[in-house]
JSON list of C-alpha atoms in Angstrom, two decimals:
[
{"chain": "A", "resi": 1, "resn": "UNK", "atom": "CA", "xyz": [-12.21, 4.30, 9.78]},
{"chain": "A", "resi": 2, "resn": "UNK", "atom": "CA", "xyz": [-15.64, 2.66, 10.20]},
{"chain": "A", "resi": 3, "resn": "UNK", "atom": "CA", "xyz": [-17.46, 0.06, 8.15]},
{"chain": "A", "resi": 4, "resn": "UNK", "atom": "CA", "xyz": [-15.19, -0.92, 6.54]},
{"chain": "A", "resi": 5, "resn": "UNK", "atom": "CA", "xyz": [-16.11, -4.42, 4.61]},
{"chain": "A", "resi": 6, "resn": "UNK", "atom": "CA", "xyz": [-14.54, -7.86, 5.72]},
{"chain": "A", "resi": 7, "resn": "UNK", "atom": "CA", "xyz": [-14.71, -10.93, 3.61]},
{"chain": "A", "resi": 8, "resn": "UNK", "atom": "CA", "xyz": [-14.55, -14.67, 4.00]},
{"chain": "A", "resi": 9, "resn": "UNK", "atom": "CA", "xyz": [-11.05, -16.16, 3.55]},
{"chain": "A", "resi": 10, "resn": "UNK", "atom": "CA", "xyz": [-10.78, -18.58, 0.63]},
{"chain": "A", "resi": 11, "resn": "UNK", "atom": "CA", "xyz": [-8.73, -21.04, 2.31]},
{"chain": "A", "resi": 12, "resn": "UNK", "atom": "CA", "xyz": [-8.53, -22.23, 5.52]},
{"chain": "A", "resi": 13, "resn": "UNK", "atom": "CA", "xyz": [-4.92, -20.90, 6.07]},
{"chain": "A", "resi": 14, "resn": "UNK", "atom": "CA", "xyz": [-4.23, -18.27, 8.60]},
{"chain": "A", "resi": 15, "resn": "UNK", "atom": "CA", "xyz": [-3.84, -14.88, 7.54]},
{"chain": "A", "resi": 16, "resn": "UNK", "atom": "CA", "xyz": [-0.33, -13.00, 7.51]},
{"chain": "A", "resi": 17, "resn": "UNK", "atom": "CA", "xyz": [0.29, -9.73, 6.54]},
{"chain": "A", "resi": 18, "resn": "UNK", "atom": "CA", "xyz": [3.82, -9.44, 5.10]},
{"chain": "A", "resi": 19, "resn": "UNK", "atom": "CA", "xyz": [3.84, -5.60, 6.51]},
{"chain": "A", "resi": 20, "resn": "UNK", "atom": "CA", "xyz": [5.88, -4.00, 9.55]},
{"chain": "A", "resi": 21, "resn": "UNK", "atom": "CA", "xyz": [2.89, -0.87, 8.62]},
{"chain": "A", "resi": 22, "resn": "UNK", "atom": "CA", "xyz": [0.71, 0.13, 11.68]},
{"chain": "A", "resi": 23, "resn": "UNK", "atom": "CA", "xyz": [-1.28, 1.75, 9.74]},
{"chain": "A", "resi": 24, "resn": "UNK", "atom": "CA", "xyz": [-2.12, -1.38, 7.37]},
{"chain": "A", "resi": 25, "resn": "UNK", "atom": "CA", "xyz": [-2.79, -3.62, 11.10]},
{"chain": "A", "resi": 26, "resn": "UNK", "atom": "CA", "xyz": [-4.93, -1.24, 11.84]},
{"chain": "A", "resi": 27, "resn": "UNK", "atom": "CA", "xyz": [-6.89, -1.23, 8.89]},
{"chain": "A", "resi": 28, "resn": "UNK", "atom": "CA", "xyz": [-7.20, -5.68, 9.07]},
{"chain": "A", "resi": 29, "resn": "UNK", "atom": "CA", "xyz": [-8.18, -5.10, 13.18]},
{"chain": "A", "resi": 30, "resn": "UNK", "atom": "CA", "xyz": [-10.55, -2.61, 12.00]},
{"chain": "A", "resi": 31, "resn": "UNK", "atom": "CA", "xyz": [-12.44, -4.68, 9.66]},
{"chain": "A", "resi": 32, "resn": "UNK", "atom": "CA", "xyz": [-12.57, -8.02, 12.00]},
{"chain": "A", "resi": 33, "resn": "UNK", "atom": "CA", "xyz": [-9.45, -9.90, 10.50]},
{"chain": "A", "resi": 34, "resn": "UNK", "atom": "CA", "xyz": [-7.41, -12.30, 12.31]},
{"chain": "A", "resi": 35, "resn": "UNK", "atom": "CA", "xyz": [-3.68, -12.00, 11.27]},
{"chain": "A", "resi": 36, "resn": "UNK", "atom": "CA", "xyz": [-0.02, -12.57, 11.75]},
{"chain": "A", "resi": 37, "resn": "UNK", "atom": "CA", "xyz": [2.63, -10.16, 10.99]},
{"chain": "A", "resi": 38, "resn": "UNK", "atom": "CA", "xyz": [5.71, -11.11, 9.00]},
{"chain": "A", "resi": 39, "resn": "UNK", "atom": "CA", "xyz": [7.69, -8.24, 7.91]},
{"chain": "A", "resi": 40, "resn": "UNK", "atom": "CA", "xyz": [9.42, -8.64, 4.75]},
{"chain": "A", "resi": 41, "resn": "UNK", "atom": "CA", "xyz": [13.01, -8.17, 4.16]},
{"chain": "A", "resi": 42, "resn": "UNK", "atom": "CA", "xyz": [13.90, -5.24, 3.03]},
{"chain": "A", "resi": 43, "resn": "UNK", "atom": "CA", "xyz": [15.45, -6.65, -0.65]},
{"chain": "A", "resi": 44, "resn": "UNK", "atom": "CA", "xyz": [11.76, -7.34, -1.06]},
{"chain": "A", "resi": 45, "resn": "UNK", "atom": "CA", "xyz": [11.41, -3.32, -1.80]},
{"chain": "A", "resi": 46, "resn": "UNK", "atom": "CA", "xyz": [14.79, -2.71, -3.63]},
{"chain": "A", "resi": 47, "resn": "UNK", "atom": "CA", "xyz": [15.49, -1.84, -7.15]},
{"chain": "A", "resi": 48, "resn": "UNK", "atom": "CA", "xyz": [14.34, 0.26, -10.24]},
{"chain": "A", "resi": 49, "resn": "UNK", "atom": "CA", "xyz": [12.85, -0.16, -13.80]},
{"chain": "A", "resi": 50, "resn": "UNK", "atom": "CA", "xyz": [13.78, 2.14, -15.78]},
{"chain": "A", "resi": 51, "resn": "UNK", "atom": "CA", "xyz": [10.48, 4.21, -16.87]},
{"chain": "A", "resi": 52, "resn": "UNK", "atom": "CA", "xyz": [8.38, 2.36, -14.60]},
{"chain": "A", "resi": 53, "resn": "UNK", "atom": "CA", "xyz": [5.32, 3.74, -13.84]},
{"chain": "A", "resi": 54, "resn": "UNK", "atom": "CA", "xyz": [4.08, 4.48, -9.96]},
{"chain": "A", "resi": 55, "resn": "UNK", "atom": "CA", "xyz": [1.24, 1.70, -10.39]},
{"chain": "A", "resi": 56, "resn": "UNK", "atom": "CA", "xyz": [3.59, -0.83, -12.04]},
{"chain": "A", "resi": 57, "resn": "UNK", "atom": "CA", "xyz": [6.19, -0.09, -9.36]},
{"chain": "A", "resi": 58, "resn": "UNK", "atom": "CA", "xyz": [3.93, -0.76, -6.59]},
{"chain": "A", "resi": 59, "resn": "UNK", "atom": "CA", "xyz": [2.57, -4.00, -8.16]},
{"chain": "A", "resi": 60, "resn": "UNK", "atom": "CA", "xyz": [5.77, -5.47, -8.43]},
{"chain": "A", "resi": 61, "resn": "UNK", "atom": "CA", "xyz": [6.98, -4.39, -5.09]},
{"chain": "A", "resi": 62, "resn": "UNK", "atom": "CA", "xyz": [3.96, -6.23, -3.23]},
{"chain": "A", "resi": 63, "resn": "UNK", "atom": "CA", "xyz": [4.24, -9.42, -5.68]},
{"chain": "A", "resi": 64, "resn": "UNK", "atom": "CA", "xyz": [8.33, -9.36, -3.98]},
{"chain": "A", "resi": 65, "resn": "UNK", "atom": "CA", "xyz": [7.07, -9.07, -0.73]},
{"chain": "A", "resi": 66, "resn": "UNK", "atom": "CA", "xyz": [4.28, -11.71, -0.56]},
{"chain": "A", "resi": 67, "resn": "UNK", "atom": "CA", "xyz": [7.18, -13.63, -2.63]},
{"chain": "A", "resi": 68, "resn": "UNK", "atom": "CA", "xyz": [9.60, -12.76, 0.40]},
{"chain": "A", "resi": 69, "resn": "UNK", "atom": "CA", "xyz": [7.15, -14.02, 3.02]},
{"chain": "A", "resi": 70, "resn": "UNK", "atom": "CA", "xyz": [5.61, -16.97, 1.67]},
{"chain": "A", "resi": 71, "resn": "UNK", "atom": "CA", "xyz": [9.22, -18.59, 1.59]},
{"chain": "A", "resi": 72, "resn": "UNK", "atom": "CA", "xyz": [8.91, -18.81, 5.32]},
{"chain": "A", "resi": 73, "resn": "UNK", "atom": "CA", "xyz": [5.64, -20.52, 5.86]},
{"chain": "A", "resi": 74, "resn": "UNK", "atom": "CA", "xyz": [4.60, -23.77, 4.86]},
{"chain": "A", "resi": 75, "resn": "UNK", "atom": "CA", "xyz": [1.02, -22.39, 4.98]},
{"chain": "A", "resi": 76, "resn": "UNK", "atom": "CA", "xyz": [-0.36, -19.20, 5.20]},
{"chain": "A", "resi": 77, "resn": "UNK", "atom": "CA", "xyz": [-2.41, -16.72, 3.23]},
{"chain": "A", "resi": 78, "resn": "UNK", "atom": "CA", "xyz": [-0.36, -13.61, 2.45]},
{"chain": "A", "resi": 79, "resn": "UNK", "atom": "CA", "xyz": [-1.58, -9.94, 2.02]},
{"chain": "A", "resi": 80, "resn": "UNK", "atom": "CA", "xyz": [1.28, -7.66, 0.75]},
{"chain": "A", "resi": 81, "resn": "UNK", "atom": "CA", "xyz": [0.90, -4.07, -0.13]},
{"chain": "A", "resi": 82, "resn": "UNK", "atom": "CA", "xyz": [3.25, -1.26, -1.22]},
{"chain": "A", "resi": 83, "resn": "UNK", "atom": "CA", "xyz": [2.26, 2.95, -1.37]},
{"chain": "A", "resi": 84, "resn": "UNK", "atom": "CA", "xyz": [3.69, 5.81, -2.97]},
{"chain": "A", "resi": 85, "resn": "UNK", "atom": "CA", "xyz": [2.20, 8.63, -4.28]},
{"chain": "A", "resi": 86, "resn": "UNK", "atom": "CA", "xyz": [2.37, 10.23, -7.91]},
{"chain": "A", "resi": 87, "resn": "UNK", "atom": "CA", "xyz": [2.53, 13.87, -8.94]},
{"chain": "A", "resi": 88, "resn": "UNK", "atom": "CA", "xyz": [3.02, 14.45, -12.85]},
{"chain": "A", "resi": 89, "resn": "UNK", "atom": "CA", "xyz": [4.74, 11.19, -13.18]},
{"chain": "A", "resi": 90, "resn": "UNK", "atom": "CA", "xyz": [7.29, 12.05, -10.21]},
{"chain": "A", "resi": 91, "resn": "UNK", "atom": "CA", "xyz": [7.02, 8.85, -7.81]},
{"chain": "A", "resi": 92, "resn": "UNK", "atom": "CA", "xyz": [6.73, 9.94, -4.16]},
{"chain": "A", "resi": 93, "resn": "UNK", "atom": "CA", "xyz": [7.73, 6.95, -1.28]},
{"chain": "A", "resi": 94, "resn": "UNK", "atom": "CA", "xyz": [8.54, 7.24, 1.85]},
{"chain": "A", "resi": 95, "resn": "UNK", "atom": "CA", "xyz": [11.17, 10.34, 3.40]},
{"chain": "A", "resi": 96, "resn": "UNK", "atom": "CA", "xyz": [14.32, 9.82, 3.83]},
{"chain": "A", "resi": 97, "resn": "UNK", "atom": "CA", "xyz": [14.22, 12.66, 6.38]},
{"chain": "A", "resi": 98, "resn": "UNK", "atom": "CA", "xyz": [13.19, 16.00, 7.39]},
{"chain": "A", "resi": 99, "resn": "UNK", "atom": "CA", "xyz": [14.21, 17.77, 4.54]},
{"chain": "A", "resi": 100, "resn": "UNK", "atom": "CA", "xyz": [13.72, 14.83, 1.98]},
{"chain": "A", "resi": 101, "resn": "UNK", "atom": "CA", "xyz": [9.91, 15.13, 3.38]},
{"chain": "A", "resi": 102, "resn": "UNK", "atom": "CA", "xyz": [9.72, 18.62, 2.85]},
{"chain": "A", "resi": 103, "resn": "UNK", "atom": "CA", "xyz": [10.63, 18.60, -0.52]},
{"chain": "A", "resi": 104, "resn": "UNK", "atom": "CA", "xyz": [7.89, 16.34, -1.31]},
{"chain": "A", "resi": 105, "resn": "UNK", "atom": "CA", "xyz": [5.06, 18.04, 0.32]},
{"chain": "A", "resi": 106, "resn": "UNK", "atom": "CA", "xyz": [6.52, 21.45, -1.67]},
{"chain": "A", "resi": 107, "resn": "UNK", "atom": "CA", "xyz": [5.93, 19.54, -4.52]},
{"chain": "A", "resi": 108, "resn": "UNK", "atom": "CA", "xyz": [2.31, 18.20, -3.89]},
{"chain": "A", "resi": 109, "resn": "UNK", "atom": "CA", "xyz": [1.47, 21.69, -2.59]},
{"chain": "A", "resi": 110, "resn": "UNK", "atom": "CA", "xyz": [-1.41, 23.06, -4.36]},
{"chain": "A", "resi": 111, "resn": "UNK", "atom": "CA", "xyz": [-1.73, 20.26, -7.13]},
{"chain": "A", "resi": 112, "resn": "UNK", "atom": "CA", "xyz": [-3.55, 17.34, -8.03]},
{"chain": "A", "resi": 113, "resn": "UNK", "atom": "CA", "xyz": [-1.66, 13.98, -7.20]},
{"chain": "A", "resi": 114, "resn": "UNK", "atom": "CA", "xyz": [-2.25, 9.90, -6.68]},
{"chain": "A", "resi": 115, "resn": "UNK", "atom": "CA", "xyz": [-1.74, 7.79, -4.29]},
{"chain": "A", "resi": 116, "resn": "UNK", "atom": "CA", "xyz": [-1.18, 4.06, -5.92]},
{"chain": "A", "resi": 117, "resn": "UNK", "atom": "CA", "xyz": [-1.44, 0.99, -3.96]},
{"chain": "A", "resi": 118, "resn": "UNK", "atom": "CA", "xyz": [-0.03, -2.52, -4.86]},
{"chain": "A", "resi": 119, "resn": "UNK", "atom": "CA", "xyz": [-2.17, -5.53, -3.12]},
{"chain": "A", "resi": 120, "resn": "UNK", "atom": "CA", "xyz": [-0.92, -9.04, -3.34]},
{"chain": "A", "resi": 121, "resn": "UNK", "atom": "CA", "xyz": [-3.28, -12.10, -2.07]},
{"chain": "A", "resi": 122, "resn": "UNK", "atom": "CA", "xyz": [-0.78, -15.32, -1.77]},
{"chain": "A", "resi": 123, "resn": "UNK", "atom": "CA", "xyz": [-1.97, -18.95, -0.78]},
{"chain": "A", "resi": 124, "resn": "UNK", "atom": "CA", "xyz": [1.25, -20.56, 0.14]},
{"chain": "A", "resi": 125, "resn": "UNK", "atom": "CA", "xyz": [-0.66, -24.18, 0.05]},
{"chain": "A", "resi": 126, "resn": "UNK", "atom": "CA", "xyz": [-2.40, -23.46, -3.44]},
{"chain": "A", "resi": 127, "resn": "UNK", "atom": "CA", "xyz": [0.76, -21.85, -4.82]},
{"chain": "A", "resi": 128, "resn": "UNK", "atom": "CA", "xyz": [-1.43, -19.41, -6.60]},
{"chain": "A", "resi": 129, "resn": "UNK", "atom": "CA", "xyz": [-1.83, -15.24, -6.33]},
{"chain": "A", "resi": 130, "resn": "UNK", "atom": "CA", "xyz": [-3.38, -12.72, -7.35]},
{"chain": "A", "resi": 131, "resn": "UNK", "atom": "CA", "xyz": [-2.51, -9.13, -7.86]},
{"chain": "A", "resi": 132, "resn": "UNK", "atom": "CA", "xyz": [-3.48, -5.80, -8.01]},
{"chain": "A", "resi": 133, "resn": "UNK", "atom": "CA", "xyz": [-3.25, -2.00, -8.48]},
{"chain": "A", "resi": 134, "resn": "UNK", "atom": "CA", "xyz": [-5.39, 0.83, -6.47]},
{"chain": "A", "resi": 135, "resn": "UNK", "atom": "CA", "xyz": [-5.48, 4.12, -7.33]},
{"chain": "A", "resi": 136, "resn": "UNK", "atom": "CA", "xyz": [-7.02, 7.73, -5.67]},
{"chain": "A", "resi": 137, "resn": "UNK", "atom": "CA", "xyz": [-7.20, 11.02, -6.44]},
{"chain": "A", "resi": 138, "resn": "UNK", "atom": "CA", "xyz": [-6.44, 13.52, -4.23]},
{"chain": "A", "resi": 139, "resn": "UNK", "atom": "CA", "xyz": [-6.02, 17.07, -4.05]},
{"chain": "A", "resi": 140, "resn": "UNK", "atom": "CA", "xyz": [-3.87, 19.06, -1.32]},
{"chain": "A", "resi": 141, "resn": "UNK", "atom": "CA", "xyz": [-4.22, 22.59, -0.73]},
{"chain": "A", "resi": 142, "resn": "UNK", "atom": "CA", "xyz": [-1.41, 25.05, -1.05]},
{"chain": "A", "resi": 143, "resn": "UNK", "atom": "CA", "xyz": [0.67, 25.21, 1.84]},
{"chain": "A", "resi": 144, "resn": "UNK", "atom": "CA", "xyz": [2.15, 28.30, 3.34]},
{"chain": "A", "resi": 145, "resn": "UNK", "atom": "CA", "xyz": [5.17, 27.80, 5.09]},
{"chain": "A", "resi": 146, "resn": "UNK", "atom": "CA", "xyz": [4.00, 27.84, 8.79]},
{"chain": "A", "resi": 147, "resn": "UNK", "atom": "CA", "xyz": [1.63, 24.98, 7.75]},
{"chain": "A", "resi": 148, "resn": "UNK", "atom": "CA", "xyz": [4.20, 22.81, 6.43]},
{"chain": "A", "resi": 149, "resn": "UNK", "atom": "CA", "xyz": [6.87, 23.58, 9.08]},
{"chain": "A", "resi": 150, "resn": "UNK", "atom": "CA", "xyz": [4.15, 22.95, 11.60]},
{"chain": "A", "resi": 151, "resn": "UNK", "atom": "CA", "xyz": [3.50, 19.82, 10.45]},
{"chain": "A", "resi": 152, "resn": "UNK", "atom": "CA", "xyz": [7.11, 18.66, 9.74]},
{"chain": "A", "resi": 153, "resn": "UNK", "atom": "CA", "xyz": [7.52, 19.52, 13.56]},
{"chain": "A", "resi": 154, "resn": "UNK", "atom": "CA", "xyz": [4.72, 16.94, 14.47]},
{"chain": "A", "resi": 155, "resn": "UNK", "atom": "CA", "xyz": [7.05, 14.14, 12.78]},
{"chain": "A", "resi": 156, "resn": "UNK", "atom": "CA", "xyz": [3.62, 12.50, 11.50]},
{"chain": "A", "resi": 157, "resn": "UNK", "atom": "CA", "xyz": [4.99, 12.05, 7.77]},
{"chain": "A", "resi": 158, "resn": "UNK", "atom": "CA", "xyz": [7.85, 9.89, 9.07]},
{"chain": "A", "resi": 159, "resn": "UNK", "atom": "CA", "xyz": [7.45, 6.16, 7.05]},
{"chain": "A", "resi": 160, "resn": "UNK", "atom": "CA", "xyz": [4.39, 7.94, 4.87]},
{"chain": "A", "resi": 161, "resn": "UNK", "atom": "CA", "xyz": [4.45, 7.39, 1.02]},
{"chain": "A", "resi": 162, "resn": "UNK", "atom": "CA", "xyz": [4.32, 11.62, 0.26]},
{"chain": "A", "resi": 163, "resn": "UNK", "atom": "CA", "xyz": [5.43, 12.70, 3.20]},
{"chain": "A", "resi": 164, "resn": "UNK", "atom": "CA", "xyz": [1.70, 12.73, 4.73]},
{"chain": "A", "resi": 165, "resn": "UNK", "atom": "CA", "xyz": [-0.90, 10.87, 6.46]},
{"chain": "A", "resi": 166, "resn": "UNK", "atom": "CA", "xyz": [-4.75, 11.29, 5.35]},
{"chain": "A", "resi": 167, "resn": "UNK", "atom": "CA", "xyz": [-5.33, 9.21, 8.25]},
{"chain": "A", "resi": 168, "resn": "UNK", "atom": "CA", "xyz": [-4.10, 11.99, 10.50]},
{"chain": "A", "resi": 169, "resn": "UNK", "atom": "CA", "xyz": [-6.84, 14.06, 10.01]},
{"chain": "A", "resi": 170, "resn": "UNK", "atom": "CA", "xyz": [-5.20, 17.30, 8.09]},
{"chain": "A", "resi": 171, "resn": "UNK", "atom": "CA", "xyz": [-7.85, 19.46, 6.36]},
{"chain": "A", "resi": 172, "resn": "UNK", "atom": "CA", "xyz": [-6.13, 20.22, 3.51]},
{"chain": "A", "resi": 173, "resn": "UNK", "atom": "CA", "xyz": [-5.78, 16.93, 1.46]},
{"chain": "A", "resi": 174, "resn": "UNK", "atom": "CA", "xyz": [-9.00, 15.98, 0.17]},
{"chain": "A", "resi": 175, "resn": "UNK", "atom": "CA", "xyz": [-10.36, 13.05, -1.92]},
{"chain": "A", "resi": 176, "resn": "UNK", "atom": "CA", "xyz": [-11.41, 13.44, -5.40]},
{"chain": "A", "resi": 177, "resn": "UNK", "atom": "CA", "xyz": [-14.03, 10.99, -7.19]},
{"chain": "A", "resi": 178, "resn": "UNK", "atom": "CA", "xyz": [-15.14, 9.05, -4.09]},
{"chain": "A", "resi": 179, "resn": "UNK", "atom": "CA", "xyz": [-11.81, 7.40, -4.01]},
{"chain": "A", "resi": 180, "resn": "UNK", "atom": "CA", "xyz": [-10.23, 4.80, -1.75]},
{"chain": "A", "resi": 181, "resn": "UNK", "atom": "CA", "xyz": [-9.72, 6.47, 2.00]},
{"chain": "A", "resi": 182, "resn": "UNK", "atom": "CA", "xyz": [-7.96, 2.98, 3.32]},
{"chain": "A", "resi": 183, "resn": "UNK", "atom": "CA", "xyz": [-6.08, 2.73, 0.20]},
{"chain": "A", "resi": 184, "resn": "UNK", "atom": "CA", "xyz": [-4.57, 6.41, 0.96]},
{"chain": "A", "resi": 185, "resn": "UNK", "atom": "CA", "xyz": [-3.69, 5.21, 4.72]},
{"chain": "A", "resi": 186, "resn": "UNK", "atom": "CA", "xyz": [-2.05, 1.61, 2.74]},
{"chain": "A", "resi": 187, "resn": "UNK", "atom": "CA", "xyz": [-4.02, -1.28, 2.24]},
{"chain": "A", "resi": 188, "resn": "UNK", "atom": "CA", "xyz": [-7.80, -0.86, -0.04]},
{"chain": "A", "resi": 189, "resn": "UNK", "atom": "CA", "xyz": [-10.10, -2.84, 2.06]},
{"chain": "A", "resi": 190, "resn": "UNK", "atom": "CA", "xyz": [-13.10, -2.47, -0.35]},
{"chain": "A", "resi": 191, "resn": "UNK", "atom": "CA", "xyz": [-10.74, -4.48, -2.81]},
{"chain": "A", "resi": 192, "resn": "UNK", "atom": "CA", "xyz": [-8.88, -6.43, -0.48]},
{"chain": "A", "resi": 193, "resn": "UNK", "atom": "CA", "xyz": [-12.18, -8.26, 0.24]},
{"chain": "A", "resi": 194, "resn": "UNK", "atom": "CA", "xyz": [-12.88, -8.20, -3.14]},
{"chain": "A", "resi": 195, "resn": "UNK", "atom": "CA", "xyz": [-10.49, -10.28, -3.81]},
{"chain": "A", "resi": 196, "resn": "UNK", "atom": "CA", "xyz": [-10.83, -12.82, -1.07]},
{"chain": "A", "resi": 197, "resn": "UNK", "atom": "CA", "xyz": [-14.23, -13.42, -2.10]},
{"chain": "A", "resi": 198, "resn": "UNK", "atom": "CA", "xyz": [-13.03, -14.01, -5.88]},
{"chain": "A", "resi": 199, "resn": "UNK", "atom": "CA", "xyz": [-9.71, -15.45, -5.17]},
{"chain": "A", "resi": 200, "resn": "UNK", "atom": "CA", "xyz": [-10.40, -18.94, -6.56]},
{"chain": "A", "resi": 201, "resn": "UNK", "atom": "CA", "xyz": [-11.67, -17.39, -9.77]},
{"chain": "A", "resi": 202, "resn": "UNK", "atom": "CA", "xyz": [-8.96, -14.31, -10.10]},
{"chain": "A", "resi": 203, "resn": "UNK", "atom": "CA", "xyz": [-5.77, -16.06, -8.53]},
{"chain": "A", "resi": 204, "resn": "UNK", "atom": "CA", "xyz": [-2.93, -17.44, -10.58]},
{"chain": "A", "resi": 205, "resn": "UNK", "atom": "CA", "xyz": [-0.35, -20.30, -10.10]},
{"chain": "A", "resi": 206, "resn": "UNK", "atom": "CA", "xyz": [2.70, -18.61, -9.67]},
{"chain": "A", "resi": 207, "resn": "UNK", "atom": "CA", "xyz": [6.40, -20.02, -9.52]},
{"chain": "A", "resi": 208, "resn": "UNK", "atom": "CA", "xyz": [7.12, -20.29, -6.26]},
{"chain": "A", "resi": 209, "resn": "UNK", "atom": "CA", "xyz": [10.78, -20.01, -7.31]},
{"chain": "A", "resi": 210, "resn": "UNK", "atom": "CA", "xyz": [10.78, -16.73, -8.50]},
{"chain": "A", "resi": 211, "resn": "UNK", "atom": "CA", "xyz": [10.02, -13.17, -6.42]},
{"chain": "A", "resi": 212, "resn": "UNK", "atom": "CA", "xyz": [9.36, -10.90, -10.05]},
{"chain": "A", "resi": 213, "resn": "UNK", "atom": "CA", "xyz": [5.57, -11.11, -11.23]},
{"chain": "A", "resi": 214, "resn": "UNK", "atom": "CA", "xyz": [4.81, -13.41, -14.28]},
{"chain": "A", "resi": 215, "resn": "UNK", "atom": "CA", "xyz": [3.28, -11.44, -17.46]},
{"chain": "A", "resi": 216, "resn": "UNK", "atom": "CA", "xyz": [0.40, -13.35, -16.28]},
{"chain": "A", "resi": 217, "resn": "UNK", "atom": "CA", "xyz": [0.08, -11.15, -13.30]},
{"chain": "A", "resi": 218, "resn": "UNK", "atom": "CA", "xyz": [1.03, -7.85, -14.69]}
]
């Protein structure tokens, strides 16, 4: 993706992104960022609410894993992010498998869905955060079944919230509204620098001894 914007970092800390994602590297080297990678354990992205919606789920999951990171650093300035998509409240993540994948894009075929994105900004020497939720429209088109067993066979939705990549250049998902293209592909850059350049006004102290968001943050 081009032009995308880069902002400032509000501390002198280095930046880390608590993300194993190529897709989200990308998207930092893209925009001029200087980074680290510290994956986050996988307990970071475990467990249910019950009636949680897609936004809240990703909010929380990207609090847990800037939460899981930060415990490792003495200083650092976290970015976590976590992306499913939504289709009439059923929460999409990422494929189990083959069939698990197919499933999904049968369901997406032909409709109007979401893709949510949970962003997490964490200053490990400030002990403050800040959190939020993207969301884009999207519509795919309907799918015959040599499309979708064509692309299954490319094994491009492997590790893909929805089974699919927009990044991958497939002419029949298309945004709606303008929306977020780098949120879609994992990480919203507009708003990611959005909130570097606001972070001292937006961020909140957190308790560093916790890893579920404070109402505060919600």
């Amino acid at each position: 993706m081009r032009d995308l914007p880069r902002a400032e970092l509000p501390t002198d800390e280095p930046l880390i992104l608590a993300s194993g994602s190529p897709r989200r590297a990308e998207l930092l080297k893209a925009a001029g960022y200087d980074f680290a990678v510290q994956v986050a354990s996988d307990e970071a992205e475990s467990g249910t609410v019950r009636g949680e919606t897609a936004a809240a789920m990703v909010r929380r999951f990207a609090y847990r894993k800037a939460a899981d990171v930060a415990k490792k650093f003495d200083r650092g300035l976290i970015v976590a992010a976590d992306t499913v998509a939504s289709c009439s409240g059923q929460i999409l993540g990422k494929p189990r498998d083959r069939d698990h994948a197919q499933a999904m894009l049968q369901t997406l075929s032909g409709r109007q869905h979401d893709v949510f994105t949970g962003i997490c900004v964490w200053s490990v020497t400030q002990a403050k955060c800040v959190v939020d939720v993207v969301g884009t429209e999207l519509m795919m088109d309907e799918l015959s079944d040599e499309m979708l067993s064509g692309y299954l066979d490319t094994s491009l939705w492997e590790g893909k919230a929805g089974s699919f990549g927009y990044q991958d250049g497939n002419d029949w998902i298309q945004i709606l509204n303008q929306g977020s293209e780098s949120n879609v592909v994992g990480l919203p850059m507009e708003r990611f620098a959005e909130l570097l350049e606001n972070f001292d006004s937006l961020a909140e102290t957190i308790n560093t001894g916790s890893t579920e968001t404070s109402d505060k943050l919600i």
